[in-house]
Short mmCIF file of C-alpha atoms in Angstrom, two decimals:
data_model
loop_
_atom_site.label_atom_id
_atom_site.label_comp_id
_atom_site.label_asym_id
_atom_site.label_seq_id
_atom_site.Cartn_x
_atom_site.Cartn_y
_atom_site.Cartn_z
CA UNK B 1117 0.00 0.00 0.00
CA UNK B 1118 1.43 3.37 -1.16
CA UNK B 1119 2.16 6.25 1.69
CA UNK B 1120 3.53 10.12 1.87
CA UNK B 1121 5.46 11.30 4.09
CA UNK B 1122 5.66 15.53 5.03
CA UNK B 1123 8.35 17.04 7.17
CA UNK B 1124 8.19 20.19 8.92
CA UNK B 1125 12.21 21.13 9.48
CA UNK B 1126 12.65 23.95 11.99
CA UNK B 1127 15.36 25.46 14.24
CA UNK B 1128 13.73 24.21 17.61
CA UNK B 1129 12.49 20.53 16.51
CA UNK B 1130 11.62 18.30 13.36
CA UNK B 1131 8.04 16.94 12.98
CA UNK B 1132 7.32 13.86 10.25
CA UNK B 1133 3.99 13.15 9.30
CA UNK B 1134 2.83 9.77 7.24
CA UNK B 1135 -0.68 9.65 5.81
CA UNK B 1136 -2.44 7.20 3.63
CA UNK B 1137 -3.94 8.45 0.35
CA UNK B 1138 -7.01 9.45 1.62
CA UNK B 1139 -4.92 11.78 3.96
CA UNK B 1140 -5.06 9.62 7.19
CA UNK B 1141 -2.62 10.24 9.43
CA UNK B 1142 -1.03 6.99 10.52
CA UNK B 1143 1.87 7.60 12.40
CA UNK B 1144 4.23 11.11 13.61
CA UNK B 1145 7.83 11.56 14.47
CA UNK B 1146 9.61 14.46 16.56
CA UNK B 1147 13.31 15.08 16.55
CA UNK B 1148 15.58 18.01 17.43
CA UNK B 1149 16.52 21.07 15.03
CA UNK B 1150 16.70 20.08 11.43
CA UNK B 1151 18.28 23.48 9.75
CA UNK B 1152 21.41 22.58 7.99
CA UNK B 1153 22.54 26.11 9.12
CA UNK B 1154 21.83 25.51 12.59
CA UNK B 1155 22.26 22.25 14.11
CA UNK B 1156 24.20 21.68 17.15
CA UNK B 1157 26.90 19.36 16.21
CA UNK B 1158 28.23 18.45 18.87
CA UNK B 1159 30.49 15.12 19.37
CA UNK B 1160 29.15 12.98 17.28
CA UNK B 1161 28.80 14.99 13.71
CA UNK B 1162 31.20 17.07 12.56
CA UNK B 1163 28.87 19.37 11.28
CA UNK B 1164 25.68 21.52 11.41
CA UNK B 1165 24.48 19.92 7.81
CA UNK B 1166 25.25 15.99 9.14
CA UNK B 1167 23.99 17.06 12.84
CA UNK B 1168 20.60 18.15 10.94
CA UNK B 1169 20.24 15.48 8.41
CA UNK B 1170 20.77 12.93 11.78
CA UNK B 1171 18.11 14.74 13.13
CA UNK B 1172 15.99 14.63 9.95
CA UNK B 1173 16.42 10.79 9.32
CA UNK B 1174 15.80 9.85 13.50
CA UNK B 1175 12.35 11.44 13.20
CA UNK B 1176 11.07 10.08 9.53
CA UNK B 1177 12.57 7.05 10.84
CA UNK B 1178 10.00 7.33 14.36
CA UNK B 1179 7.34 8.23 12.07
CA UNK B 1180 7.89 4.95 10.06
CA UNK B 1181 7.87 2.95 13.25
CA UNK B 1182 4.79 4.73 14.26
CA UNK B 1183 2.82 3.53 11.35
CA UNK B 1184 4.57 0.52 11.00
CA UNK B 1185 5.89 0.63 7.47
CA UNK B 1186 9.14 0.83 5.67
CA UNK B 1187 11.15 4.02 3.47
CA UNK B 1188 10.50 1.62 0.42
CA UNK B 1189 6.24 1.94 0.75
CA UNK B 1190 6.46 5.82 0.62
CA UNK B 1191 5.61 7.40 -2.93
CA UNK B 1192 6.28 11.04 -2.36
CA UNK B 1193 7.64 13.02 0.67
CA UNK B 1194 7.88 16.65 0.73
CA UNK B 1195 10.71 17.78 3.10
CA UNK B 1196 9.71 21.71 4.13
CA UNK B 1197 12.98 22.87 5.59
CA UNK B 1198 14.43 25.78 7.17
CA UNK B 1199 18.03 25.84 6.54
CA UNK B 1200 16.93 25.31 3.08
CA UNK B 1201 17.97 28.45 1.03
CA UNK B 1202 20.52 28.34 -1.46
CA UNK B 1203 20.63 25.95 -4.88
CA UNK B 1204 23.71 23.93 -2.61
CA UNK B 1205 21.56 23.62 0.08
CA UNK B 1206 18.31 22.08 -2.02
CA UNK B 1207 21.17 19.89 -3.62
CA UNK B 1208 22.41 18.69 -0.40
CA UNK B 1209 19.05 17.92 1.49
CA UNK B 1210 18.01 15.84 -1.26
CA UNK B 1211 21.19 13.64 -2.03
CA UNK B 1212 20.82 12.83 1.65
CA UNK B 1213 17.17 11.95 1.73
CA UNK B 1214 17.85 10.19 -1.56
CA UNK B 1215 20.36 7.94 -0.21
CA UNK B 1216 17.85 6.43 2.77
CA UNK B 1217 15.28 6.15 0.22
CA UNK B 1218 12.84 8.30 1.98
CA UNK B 1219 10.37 8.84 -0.76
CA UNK B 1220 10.13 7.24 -4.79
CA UNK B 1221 9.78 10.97 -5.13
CA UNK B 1222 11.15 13.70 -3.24
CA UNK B 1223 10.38 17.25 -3.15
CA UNK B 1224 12.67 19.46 -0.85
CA UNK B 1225 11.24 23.37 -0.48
CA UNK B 1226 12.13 26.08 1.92
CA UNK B 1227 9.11 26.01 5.25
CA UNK B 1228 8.30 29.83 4.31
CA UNK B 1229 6.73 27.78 1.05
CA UNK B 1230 5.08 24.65 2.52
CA UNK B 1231 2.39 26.44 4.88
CA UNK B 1232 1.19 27.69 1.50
CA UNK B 1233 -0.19 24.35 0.57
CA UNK B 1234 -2.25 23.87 3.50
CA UNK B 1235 -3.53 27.84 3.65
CA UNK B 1236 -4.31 28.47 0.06
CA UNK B 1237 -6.39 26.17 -2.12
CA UNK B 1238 -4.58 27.08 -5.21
CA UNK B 1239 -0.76 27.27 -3.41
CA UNK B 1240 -0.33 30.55 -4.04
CA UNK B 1241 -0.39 33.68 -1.78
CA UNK B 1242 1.73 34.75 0.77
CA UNK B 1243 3.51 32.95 3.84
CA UNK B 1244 4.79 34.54 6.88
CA UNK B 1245 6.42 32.04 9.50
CA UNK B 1246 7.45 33.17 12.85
CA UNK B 1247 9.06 30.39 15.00
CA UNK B 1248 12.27 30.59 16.76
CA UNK B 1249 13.64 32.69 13.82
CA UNK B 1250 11.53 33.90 10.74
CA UNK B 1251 10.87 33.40 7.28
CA UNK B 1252 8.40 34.56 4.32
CA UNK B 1253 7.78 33.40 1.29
CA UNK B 1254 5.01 33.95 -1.94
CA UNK B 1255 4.37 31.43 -4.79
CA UNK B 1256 2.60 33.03 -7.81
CA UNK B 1257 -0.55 31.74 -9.96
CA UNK B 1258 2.17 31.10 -12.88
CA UNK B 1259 4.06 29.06 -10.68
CA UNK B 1260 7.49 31.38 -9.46
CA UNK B 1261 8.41 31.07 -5.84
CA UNK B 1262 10.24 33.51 -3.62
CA UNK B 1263 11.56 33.24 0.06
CA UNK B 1264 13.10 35.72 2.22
CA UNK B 1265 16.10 33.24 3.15
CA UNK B 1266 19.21 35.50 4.17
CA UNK B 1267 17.46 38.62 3.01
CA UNK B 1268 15.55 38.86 6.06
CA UNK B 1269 17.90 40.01 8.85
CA UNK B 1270 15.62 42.14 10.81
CA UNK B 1271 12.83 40.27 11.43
CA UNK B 1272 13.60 37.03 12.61
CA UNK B 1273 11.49 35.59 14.98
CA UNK B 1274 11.43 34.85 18.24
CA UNK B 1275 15.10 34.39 18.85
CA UNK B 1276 15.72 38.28 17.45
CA UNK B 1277 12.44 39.55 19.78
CA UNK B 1278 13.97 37.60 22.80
CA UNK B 1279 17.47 39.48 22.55
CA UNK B 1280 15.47 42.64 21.98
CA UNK B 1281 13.90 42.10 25.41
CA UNK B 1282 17.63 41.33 27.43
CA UNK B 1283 18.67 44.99 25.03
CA UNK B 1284 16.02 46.87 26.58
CA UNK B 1285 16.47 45.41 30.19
CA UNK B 1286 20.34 46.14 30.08
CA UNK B 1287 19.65 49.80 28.80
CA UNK B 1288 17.21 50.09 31.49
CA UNK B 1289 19.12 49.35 34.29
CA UNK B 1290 21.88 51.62 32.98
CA UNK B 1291 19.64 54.45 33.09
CA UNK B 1292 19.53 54.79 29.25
CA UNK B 1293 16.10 53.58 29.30
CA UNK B 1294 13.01 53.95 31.07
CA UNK B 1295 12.12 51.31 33.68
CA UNK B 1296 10.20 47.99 32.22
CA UNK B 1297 8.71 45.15 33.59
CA UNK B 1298 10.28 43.29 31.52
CA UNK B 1299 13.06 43.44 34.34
CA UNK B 1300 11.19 41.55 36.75
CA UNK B 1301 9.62 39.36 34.66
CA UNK B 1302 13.41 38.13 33.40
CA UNK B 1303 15.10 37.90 36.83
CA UNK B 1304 12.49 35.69 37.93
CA UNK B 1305 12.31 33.36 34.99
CA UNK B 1306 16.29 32.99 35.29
CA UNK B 1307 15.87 33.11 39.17
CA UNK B 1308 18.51 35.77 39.75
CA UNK B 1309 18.84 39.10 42.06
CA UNK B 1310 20.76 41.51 39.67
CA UNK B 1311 20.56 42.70 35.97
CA UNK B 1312 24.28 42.44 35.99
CA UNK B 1313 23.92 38.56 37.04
CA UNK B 1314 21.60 38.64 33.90
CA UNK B 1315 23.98 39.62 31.31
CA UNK B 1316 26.73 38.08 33.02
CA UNK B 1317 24.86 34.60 32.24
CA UNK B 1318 24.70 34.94 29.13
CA UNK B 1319 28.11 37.15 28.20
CA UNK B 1320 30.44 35.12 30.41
CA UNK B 1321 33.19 33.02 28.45
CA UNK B 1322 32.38 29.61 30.42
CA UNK B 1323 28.44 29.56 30.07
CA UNK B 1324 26.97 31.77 27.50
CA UNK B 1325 26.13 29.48 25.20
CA UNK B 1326 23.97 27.24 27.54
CA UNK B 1327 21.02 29.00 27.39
CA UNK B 1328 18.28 29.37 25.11
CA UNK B 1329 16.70 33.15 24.76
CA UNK B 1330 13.81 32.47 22.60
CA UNK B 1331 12.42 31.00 25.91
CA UNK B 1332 11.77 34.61 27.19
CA UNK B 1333 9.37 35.17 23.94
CA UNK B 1334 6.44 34.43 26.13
CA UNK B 1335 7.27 36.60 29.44
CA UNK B 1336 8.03 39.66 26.15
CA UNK B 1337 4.41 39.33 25.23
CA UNK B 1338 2.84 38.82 28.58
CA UNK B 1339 4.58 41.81 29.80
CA UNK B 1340 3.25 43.82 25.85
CA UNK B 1341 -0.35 42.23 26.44
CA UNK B 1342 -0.25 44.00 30.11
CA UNK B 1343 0.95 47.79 28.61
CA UNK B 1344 4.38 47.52 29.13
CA UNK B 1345 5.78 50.20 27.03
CA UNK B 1346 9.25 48.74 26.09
CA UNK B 1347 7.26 45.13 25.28
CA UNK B 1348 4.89 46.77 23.10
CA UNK B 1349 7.54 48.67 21.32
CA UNK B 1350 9.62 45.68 20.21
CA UNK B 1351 6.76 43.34 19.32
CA UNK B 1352 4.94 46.46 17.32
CA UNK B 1353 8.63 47.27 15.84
CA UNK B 1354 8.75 42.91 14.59
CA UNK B 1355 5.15 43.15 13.61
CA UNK B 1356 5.29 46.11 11.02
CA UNK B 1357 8.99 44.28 9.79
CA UNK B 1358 7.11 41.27 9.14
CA UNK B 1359 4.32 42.79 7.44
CA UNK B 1360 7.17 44.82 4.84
CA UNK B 1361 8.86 41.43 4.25
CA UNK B 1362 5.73 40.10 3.55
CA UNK B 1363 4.66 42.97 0.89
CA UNK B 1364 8.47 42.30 -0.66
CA UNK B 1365 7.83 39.24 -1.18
CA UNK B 1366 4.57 39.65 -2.71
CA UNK B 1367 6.24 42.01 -5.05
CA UNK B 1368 9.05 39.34 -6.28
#
C-alpha cells in the first residue's frame, strides 16, 4: 500500500507526518533542530548539515515505526525545511534523503513555502512564519516562488524579539532607558537578584552558550499584552517588519 510522508524542518524541533492516500494520518515523528545552518553538532557529527540530516532521518525514521511501514512503501515526501535556502543547500538535502530512500519521489522546499499548501487552495499567496527565527515566502498563480532566506535580517522571529527584550532590560538598568517590567519578569524566569547577574549569564566566556533566549518570547508578550511600554515597542517594531517582508515578497 502506497504512503507520503511531510516534514516540517525547523530550528527548535523536526516533525514527520505519514498519511495514507485518503490523507489519514497513521503515524508522527519528533526530533531536534533540522536546519542545515543551525544544528548543534556536537560530538558525534562534525557538522551543522550531518547534525541536521541525523536529526531529519531519526524522526522520519519514528514516524515509520509509528505507522509501522518501511522508506520503500512511501511514494512522495515533501521535506519543508528551514536551513533550506541556497541551490547547494536544495542539492544537499536531497542527495541525503535520496540515499535512505525516503520517498520514490522527493520534493525538498524552503518552510516559508510549505504552509502555503495547507492555507491556500490554489498554493499561491503569501507565507509569513514566525518560529524561533523567521521566514516569508510567496508562490505566484504562474508558478514562481520567492523566500526571504538571508534577506531577512531584521525580522527574525522569536530568537531576534527575545534578545530585543535582554537589550532593553540592560539599557534600562543603565539608566539609558526607562524602567520595564520586563526586568522583573526576566530575573524571575532565570531566578537571579541583579541585571548584571543577567547579562553576566549569558556574556560570560564559560556559560553563554547554555542558554536558550527564545524562551523569554512568552514573558516579552505577557509583559506587551499587560501595557508595558518597552514590550509593546519591540513586538509592534517585529510586527510592522514582518508585514514589509511580507509585501516584498509579494512584489518578487
Amino acid at each position: 500500500m502506497p504512503y507520503v510522508l511531510g516534514v516540517d524542518g525547523g530550528n527548535t524541533k523536526t516533525v514527520a507526518l505519514i498519511a495514507s492516500l485518503d490523507g489519514t494520518i497513521l503515524g508522527a515523528g519528533r526530533g531536534g533542530c533540522g536546519d542545515i545552518y543551525n544544528a548543534s553538532a556536537g560530538t558525534l557529527w562534525p557538522d551543522s548539515a550531518r547534525a541536521a540530516v541525523a536529526n531529519i532521518e531519526y524522526t522520519v525514521n519514528a514516524a515509520l515505526d509509528a505507522a509501522g511501514i518501511k522508506a520503500a512503501d512511501l511514494v512522495t515526501s515533501v521535506f519543508n525545511m528551514a536551513g533550506a535556502d541556497w541551490p547547494e543547500d536544495f542539492v544537499y538535502l536531497q542527495t541525503a534523503m535520496q540515499e535512505r530512500g525516503f520517498g520514490r519521489t522527493i520534493y525538498v522546499q524552503n518552510d516559508a513555502l510549505g504552509v502555503l499548501h495547507a492555507g491556500s487552495s490554489n498554493d499561491t499567496g503569501v507565507s509569513v512564519v514566525c518560529g524561533t527565527g523567521a521566514a516569508t515566502g510567496a508562490r505566484a498563480p504562474d508558478g514562481r516562488t520567492w523566500h526571504s532566506s538571508f534577506w531577512q535580517d531584521q525580522a527574525q522571529g522569536s530568537s531576534l524579539m527575545a534578545q530585543r527584550a535582554l537589550d532593553a532590560v540592560y539599557r534600562s538598568e543603565l539608566g539609558i532607558d526607562p524602567p520595564t517590567t520586563l526586568t522583573p519578569r526576566i530575573l524571575d524566569f532565570y531566578k537571579l537578584k541583579t541585571v548584571e547577574e543577567l547579562l553576566h549569564l549569558f556574556t560570560n566566556r564559560l556559560q553563554r552558550h547554555q542558554y536558550r533566549i527564545d524562551q523569554l518570547t512568552p514573558l516579552l508578550l505577557d509583559a506587551a499584552q499587560a501595557g508595558d511600554n518597552a514590550a509593546t515597542h519591540i513586538v509592534q517594531e517585529q510586527g510592522a517588519m514582518l508585514g514589509k517582508y511580507a509585501l516584498a515578497a509579494a512584489r518578487k
